[in-house]
């Protein structure tokens, strides 16, 4: 994982082993948290308020949304867009309204051309650097705090510490950069209004500034944080699990070397 060096903890993992650990941790984590990602995106794209009191709101809570998706679309719906998510495709949001990845790619290309695959790139680029920096900075800081707060005789296992600190880092960094993630999703699904009509109202945006302006005018400042609850849950689990699996695989390689020597 970029920006984190396991050698600082006294391990002697090679660059290849670090790369493998990062890939494995990302693969497992994305598969486990995919349902929360699907719910989060449904919330982000819903123009109506996320409230039970709004009769036009299709979704208004994590559990309610989960039950409704399960009833209407079946369990496989929670892994819609999972393949492009694994490939880190920026067109992830749009794939959820199509039958397959191939169907999404062909339709998108035919209707809007190659530039369609880069919708939402601006908020993505703006968010990715501070998010990654905050994530690792918070992770390191929380580990130092953990060491300071917990007495030596009461400290839990190293894996539990990594999991807890990773969860905290994910929550903090995601909250601070969340509006940009929402803008990205709104811009990515532009052009697919008909396919999304069954999910409620749809809007057209001419760019990042227009998207920001419309959301602020129609949905208020709270509109920038639609889907924050499943996003924070996802961020906590995702970051925590990524660091957990990453450390576990690095430790596995380290133990193998010690055994061989």
CSV table of C-alpha atoms in Angstrom, one decimal:
chain,number,residue,atom,x,y,z
A,1,UNK,CA,0.0,0.0,0.0
A,2,UNK,CA,1.4,3.3,-1.1
A,3,UNK,CA,2.6,5.5,1.7
A,4,UNK,CA,2.9,2.8,4.3
A,5,UNK,CA,6.1,1.0,5.0
A,6,UNK,CA,6.0,-2.3,7.0
A,7,UNK,CA,9.8,-2.2,7.5
A,8,UNK,CA,9.1,0.6,10.1
A,9,UNK,CA,7.7,-2.1,12.3
A,10,UNK,CA,10.9,-4.2,12.0
A,11,UNK,CA,9.7,-6.5,9.2
A,12,UNK,CA,11.8,-7.2,6.1
A,13,UNK,CA,9.1,-7.5,3.4
A,14,UNK,CA,10.2,-7.1,-0.2
A,15,UNK,CA,8.5,-4.7,-2.5
A,16,UNK,CA,6.9,-7.6,-4.3
A,17,UNK,CA,5.5,-9.0,-1.0
A,18,UNK,CA,4.2,-5.5,-0.1
A,19,UNK,CA,2.5,-5.3,-3.5
A,20,UNK,CA,0.9,-8.7,-3.1
A,21,UNK,CA,-0.3,-7.9,0.4
A,22,UNK,CA,-1.9,-4.6,-0.9
A,23,UNK,CA,-3.6,-6.4,-3.8
A,24,UNK,CA,-5.0,-9.2,-1.6
A,25,UNK,CA,-6.2,-6.8,1.0
A,26,UNK,CA,-8.0,-4.7,-1.5
A,27,UNK,CA,-9.5,-7.6,-3.3
A,28,UNK,CA,-11.0,-9.2,-0.2
A,29,UNK,CA,-12.1,-5.9,1.3
A,30,UNK,CA,-14.0,-4.8,-1.8
A,31,UNK,CA,-15.9,-8.0,-2.0
A,32,UNK,CA,-16.9,-7.8,1.6
A,33,UNK,CA,-18.1,-4.2,1.6
A,34,UNK,CA,-19.8,-4.1,-1.8
A,35,UNK,CA,-23.3,-4.2,-0.4
A,36,UNK,CA,-22.7,-1.0,1.6
A,37,UNK,CA,-21.2,0.6,-1.6
A,38,UNK,CA,-24.4,-0.2,-3.5
A,39,UNK,CA,-26.6,1.3,-0.8
A,40,UNK,CA,-24.4,4.4,-0.5
A,41,UNK,CA,-24.6,5.1,-4.2
A,42,UNK,CA,-28.4,4.7,-4.2
A,43,UNK,CA,-28.6,7.3,-1.4
A,44,UNK,CA,-26.2,9.7,-3.3
A,45,UNK,CA,-28.3,9.6,-6.4
A,46,UNK,CA,-31.7,10.1,-4.8
A,47,UNK,CA,-32.9,13.6,-5.2
A,48,UNK,CA,-35.7,13.2,-2.7
A,49,UNK,CA,-34.9,13.5,1.0
A,50,UNK,CA,-33.6,10.4,2.8
A,51,UNK,CA,-36.6,10.5,5.2
A,52,UNK,CA,-39.5,8.2,6.0
A,53,UNK,CA,-41.7,11.3,6.1
A,54,UNK,CA,-41.1,12.0,2.4
A,55,UNK,CA,-43.7,9.9,0.5
A,56,UNK,CA,-41.6,10.1,-2.7
A,57,UNK,CA,-38.4,8.8,-1.0
A,58,UNK,CA,-37.6,5.3,-2.3
A,59,UNK,CA,-34.8,4.8,0.3
A,60,UNK,CA,-34.5,6.4,3.7
A,61,UNK,CA,-32.4,4.1,5.8
A,62,UNK,CA,-29.6,1.5,5.5
A,63,UNK,CA,-31.7,-1.5,6.7
A,64,UNK,CA,-34.8,-0.4,4.8
A,65,UNK,CA,-32.8,0.1,1.6
A,66,UNK,CA,-31.1,-3.3,2.0
A,67,UNK,CA,-34.5,-5.0,2.4
A,68,UNK,CA,-36.0,-3.2,-0.6
A,69,UNK,CA,-33.1,-4.0,-2.9
A,70,UNK,CA,-33.2,-7.6,-1.8
A,71,UNK,CA,-36.9,-7.9,-2.4
A,72,UNK,CA,-36.9,-6.1,-5.8
A,73,UNK,CA,-33.6,-7.2,-7.3
A,74,UNK,CA,-32.4,-10.2,-5.4
A,75,UNK,CA,-29.1,-10.8,-3.5
A,76,UNK,CA,-26.9,-10.4,-6.5
A,77,UNK,CA,-27.9,-6.7,-6.7
A,78,UNK,CA,-25.6,-6.0,-3.8
A,79,UNK,CA,-22.6,-6.8,-6.0
A,80,UNK,CA,-23.7,-4.8,-9.1
A,81,UNK,CA,-20.7,-3.0,-10.4
A,82,UNK,CA,-18.4,-5.2,-8.4
A,83,UNK,CA,-16.1,-6.1,-11.3
A,84,UNK,CA,-15.5,-2.5,-12.4
A,85,UNK,CA,-15.1,-1.6,-8.7
A,86,UNK,CA,-12.3,-4.2,-8.5
A,87,UNK,CA,-10.8,-2.7,-11.6
A,88,UNK,CA,-11.1,0.8,-10.1
A,89,UNK,CA,-13.3,1.9,-12.9
A,90,UNK,CA,-14.5,5.5,-12.5
A,91,UNK,CA,-17.7,4.5,-14.4
A,92,UNK,CA,-18.8,2.4,-11.4
A,93,UNK,CA,-22.0,4.3,-10.6
A,94,UNK,CA,-23.5,3.9,-14.1
A,95,UNK,CA,-23.0,0.2,-14.2
A,96,UNK,CA,-25.6,-0.4,-11.5
A,97,UNK,CA,-28.4,0.3,-13.8
A,98,UNK,CA,-27.3,-2.1,-16.5
A,99,UNK,CA,-27.4,-5.9,-16.7
A,100,UNK,CA,-23.7,-6.4,-17.3
A,101,UNK,CA,-20.4,-4.6,-17.5
A,102,UNK,CA,-20.3,-5.2,-21.3
A,103,UNK,CA,-23.8,-3.8,-21.7
A,104,UNK,CA,-22.8,-0.7,-19.8
A,105,UNK,CA,-19.6,-0.1,-21.7
A,106,UNK,CA,-21.2,-0.6,-25.1
A,107,UNK,CA,-24.2,1.6,-24.3
A,108,UNK,CA,-22.2,4.4,-22.8
A,109,UNK,CA,-19.7,4.5,-25.7
A,110,UNK,CA,-22.5,4.5,-28.4
A,111,UNK,CA,-24.6,7.2,-26.8
A,112,UNK,CA,-21.9,9.6,-25.6
A,113,UNK,CA,-18.5,8.6,-27.0
A,114,UNK,CA,-15.2,7.8,-25.2
A,115,UNK,CA,-15.3,10.9,-23.0
A,116,UNK,CA,-18.2,9.4,-21.1
A,117,UNK,CA,-15.8,7.2,-19.2
A,118,UNK,CA,-14.2,10.2,-17.6
A,119,UNK,CA,-17.3,11.8,-16.2
A,120,UNK,CA,-16.7,12.9,-12.6
A,121,UNK,CA,-12.9,12.9,-13.1
A,122,UNK,CA,-12.5,16.5,-11.7
A,123,UNK,CA,-14.0,15.8,-8.3
A,124,UNK,CA,-12.2,12.4,-8.3
A,125,UNK,CA,-8.8,14.1,-8.8
A,126,UNK,CA,-9.6,16.8,-6.3
A,127,UNK,CA,-10.5,14.3,-3.6
A,128,UNK,CA,-8.0,11.5,-4.1
A,129,UNK,CA,-4.9,13.2,-2.9
A,130,UNK,CA,-6.3,14.7,0.3
A,131,UNK,CA,-8.2,11.5,1.0
A,132,UNK,CA,-5.1,9.2,0.6
A,133,UNK,CA,-3.0,11.6,2.6
A,134,UNK,CA,-5.5,12.0,5.4
A,135,UNK,CA,-6.1,8.2,5.5
A,136,UNK,CA,-2.4,7.3,6.2
A,137,UNK,CA,-1.7,10.4,8.3
A,138,UNK,CA,-4.7,9.6,10.6
A,139,UNK,CA,-3.8,5.9,10.7
A,140,UNK,CA,-0.3,6.6,11.9
A,141,UNK,CA,-1.5,9.2,14.4
A,142,UNK,CA,-4.2,6.9,15.8
A,143,UNK,CA,-1.7,4.2,16.3
A,144,UNK,CA,0.5,6.6,18.3
A,145,UNK,CA,-2.6,7.6,20.4
A,146,UNK,CA,-3.5,3.9,20.9
A,147,UNK,CA,0.0,3.2,22.2
A,148,UNK,CA,-0.2,6.2,24.5
A,149,UNK,CA,-3.7,5.5,25.9
A,150,UNK,CA,-3.5,1.8,26.3
A,151,UNK,CA,-1.2,0.5,29.1
A,152,UNK,CA,1.3,-2.1,28.0
A,153,UNK,CA,-0.3,-4.8,30.2
A,154,UNK,CA,-3.8,-4.1,28.7
A,155,UNK,CA,-2.9,-3.8,25.0
A,156,UNK,CA,-4.7,-6.2,22.7
A,157,UNK,CA,-3.3,-8.0,19.7
A,158,UNK,CA,-1.5,-6.1,17.0
A,159,UNK,CA,-4.1,-7.1,14.5
A,160,UNK,CA,-6.9,-5.6,16.6
A,161,UNK,CA,-5.0,-2.3,17.0
A,162,UNK,CA,-4.5,-2.1,13.2
A,163,UNK,CA,-8.2,-2.8,12.6
A,164,UNK,CA,-9.4,-0.2,15.1
A,165,UNK,CA,-7.0,2.5,14.0
A,166,UNK,CA,-7.7,1.8,10.3
A,167,UNK,CA,-11.5,2.2,11.0
A,168,UNK,CA,-10.9,5.5,12.7
A,169,UNK,CA,-8.7,6.7,9.9
A,170,UNK,CA,-11.3,5.7,7.3
A,171,UNK,CA,-14.1,7.6,9.1
A,172,UNK,CA,-12.2,10.8,9.5
A,173,UNK,CA,-10.8,11.0,5.9
A,174,UNK,CA,-14.1,10.0,4.3
A,175,UNK,CA,-16.2,12.6,6.2
A,176,UNK,CA,-13.8,15.4,5.2
A,177,UNK,CA,-13.9,14.5,1.5
A,178,UNK,CA,-17.4,13.1,1.2
A,179,UNK,CA,-19.1,15.9,-0.8
A,180,UNK,CA,-16.6,15.4,-3.6
A,181,UNK,CA,-17.6,11.7,-3.8
A,182,UNK,CA,-21.3,12.6,-4.1
A,183,UNK,CA,-20.5,15.1,-6.9
A,184,UNK,CA,-18.6,12.4,-8.7
A,185,UNK,CA,-21.5,10.0,-8.6
A,186,UNK,CA,-24.0,12.5,-9.8
A,187,UNK,CA,-21.8,13.5,-12.7
A,188,UNK,CA,-21.0,9.9,-13.6
A,189,UNK,CA,-24.6,8.8,-14.2
A,190,UNK,CA,-25.4,11.8,-16.4
A,191,UNK,CA,-27.1,10.6,-19.6
A,192,UNK,CA,-28.8,7.6,-18.0
A,193,UNK,CA,-31.9,9.4,-16.7
A,194,UNK,CA,-34.3,7.0,-18.4
A,195,UNK,CA,-32.7,4.0,-16.9
A,196,UNK,CA,-32.8,5.5,-13.4
A,197,UNK,CA,-36.4,6.9,-13.7
A,198,UNK,CA,-37.7,4.1,-11.5
A,199,UNK,CA,-35.5,5.2,-8.6
A,200,UNK,CA,-37.1,8.7,-8.4
A,201,UNK,CA,-36.3,12.1,-9.8
A,202,UNK,CA,-33.3,12.7,-12.0
A,203,UNK,CA,-31.3,15.8,-12.8
A,204,UNK,CA,-28.9,16.9,-15.5
A,205,UNK,CA,-25.6,18.7,-14.5
A,206,UNK,CA,-23.3,20.7,-16.8
A,207,UNK,CA,-20.3,20.2,-14.7
A,208,UNK,CA,-18.9,20.3,-11.1
A,209,UNK,CA,-19.9,23.9,-10.3
A,210,UNK,CA,-23.4,23.4,-11.8
A,211,UNK,CA,-23.9,20.2,-9.8
A,212,UNK,CA,-22.8,21.9,-6.6
A,213,UNK,CA,-25.1,24.8,-7.2
A,214,UNK,CA,-28.2,22.7,-8.1
A,215,UNK,CA,-27.8,20.4,-5.1
A,216,UNK,CA,-27.4,23.4,-2.7
A,217,UNK,CA,-30.5,25.2,-4.1
A,218,UNK,CA,-32.8,22.1,-4.3
A,219,UNK,CA,-31.6,19.9,-1.5
A,220,UNK,CA,-29.8,22.2,0.9
A,221,UNK,CA,-26.3,21.8,2.4
A,222,UNK,CA,-27.4,18.5,3.9
A,223,UNK,CA,-27.7,17.2,0.3
A,224,UNK,CA,-23.9,17.2,0.1
A,225,UNK,CA,-23.9,14.4,2.7
A,226,UNK,CA,-26.6,12.1,1.4
A,227,UNK,CA,-25.5,8.6,2.0
A,228,UNK,CA,-22.9,9.6,4.6
A,229,UNK,CA,-24.0,7.0,7.1
A,230,UNK,CA,-23.5,3.9,4.9
A,231,UNK,CA,-20.4,5.6,3.5
A,232,UNK,CA,-18.9,6.0,7.0
A,233,UNK,CA,-19.8,2.5,7.9
A,234,UNK,CA,-18.2,1.4,4.6
A,235,UNK,CA,-15.1,3.6,5.1
A,236,UNK,CA,-14.6,2.2,8.7
A,237,UNK,CA,-14.9,-1.4,7.6
A,238,UNK,CA,-13.1,-0.9,4.4
A,239,UNK,CA,-10.1,0.9,5.7
A,240,UNK,CA,-10.0,-1.2,8.8
A,241,UNK,CA,-10.2,-4.4,6.8
A,242,UNK,CA,-7.6,-3.2,4.2
A,243,UNK,CA,-5.0,-2.5,6.9
A,244,UNK,CA,-6.0,-5.7,8.8
A,245,UNK,CA,-5.5,-8.0,5.8
A,246,UNK,CA,-2.5,-6.0,4.6
A,247,UNK,CA,-0.7,-6.4,7.9
A,248,UNK,CA,-1.8,-10.1,8.2
A,249,UNK,CA,-0.3,-10.9,4.7
A,250,UNK,CA,2.9,-9.0,5.5
A,251,UNK,CA,3.2,-10.8,8.8
A,252,UNK,CA,2.6,-14.1,7.0
A,253,UNK,CA,5.5,-13.4,4.5
A,254,UNK,CA,7.7,-12.2,7.5
A,255,UNK,CA,7.0,-15.4,9.4
A,256,UNK,CA,7.8,-17.5,6.3
A,257,UNK,CA,11.2,-15.8,6.1
A,258,UNK,CA,11.9,-16.4,9.8
A,259,UNK,CA,11.0,-20.0,9.5
A,260,UNK,CA,13.2,-20.5,6.5
A,261,UNK,CA,16.1,-18.8,8.2
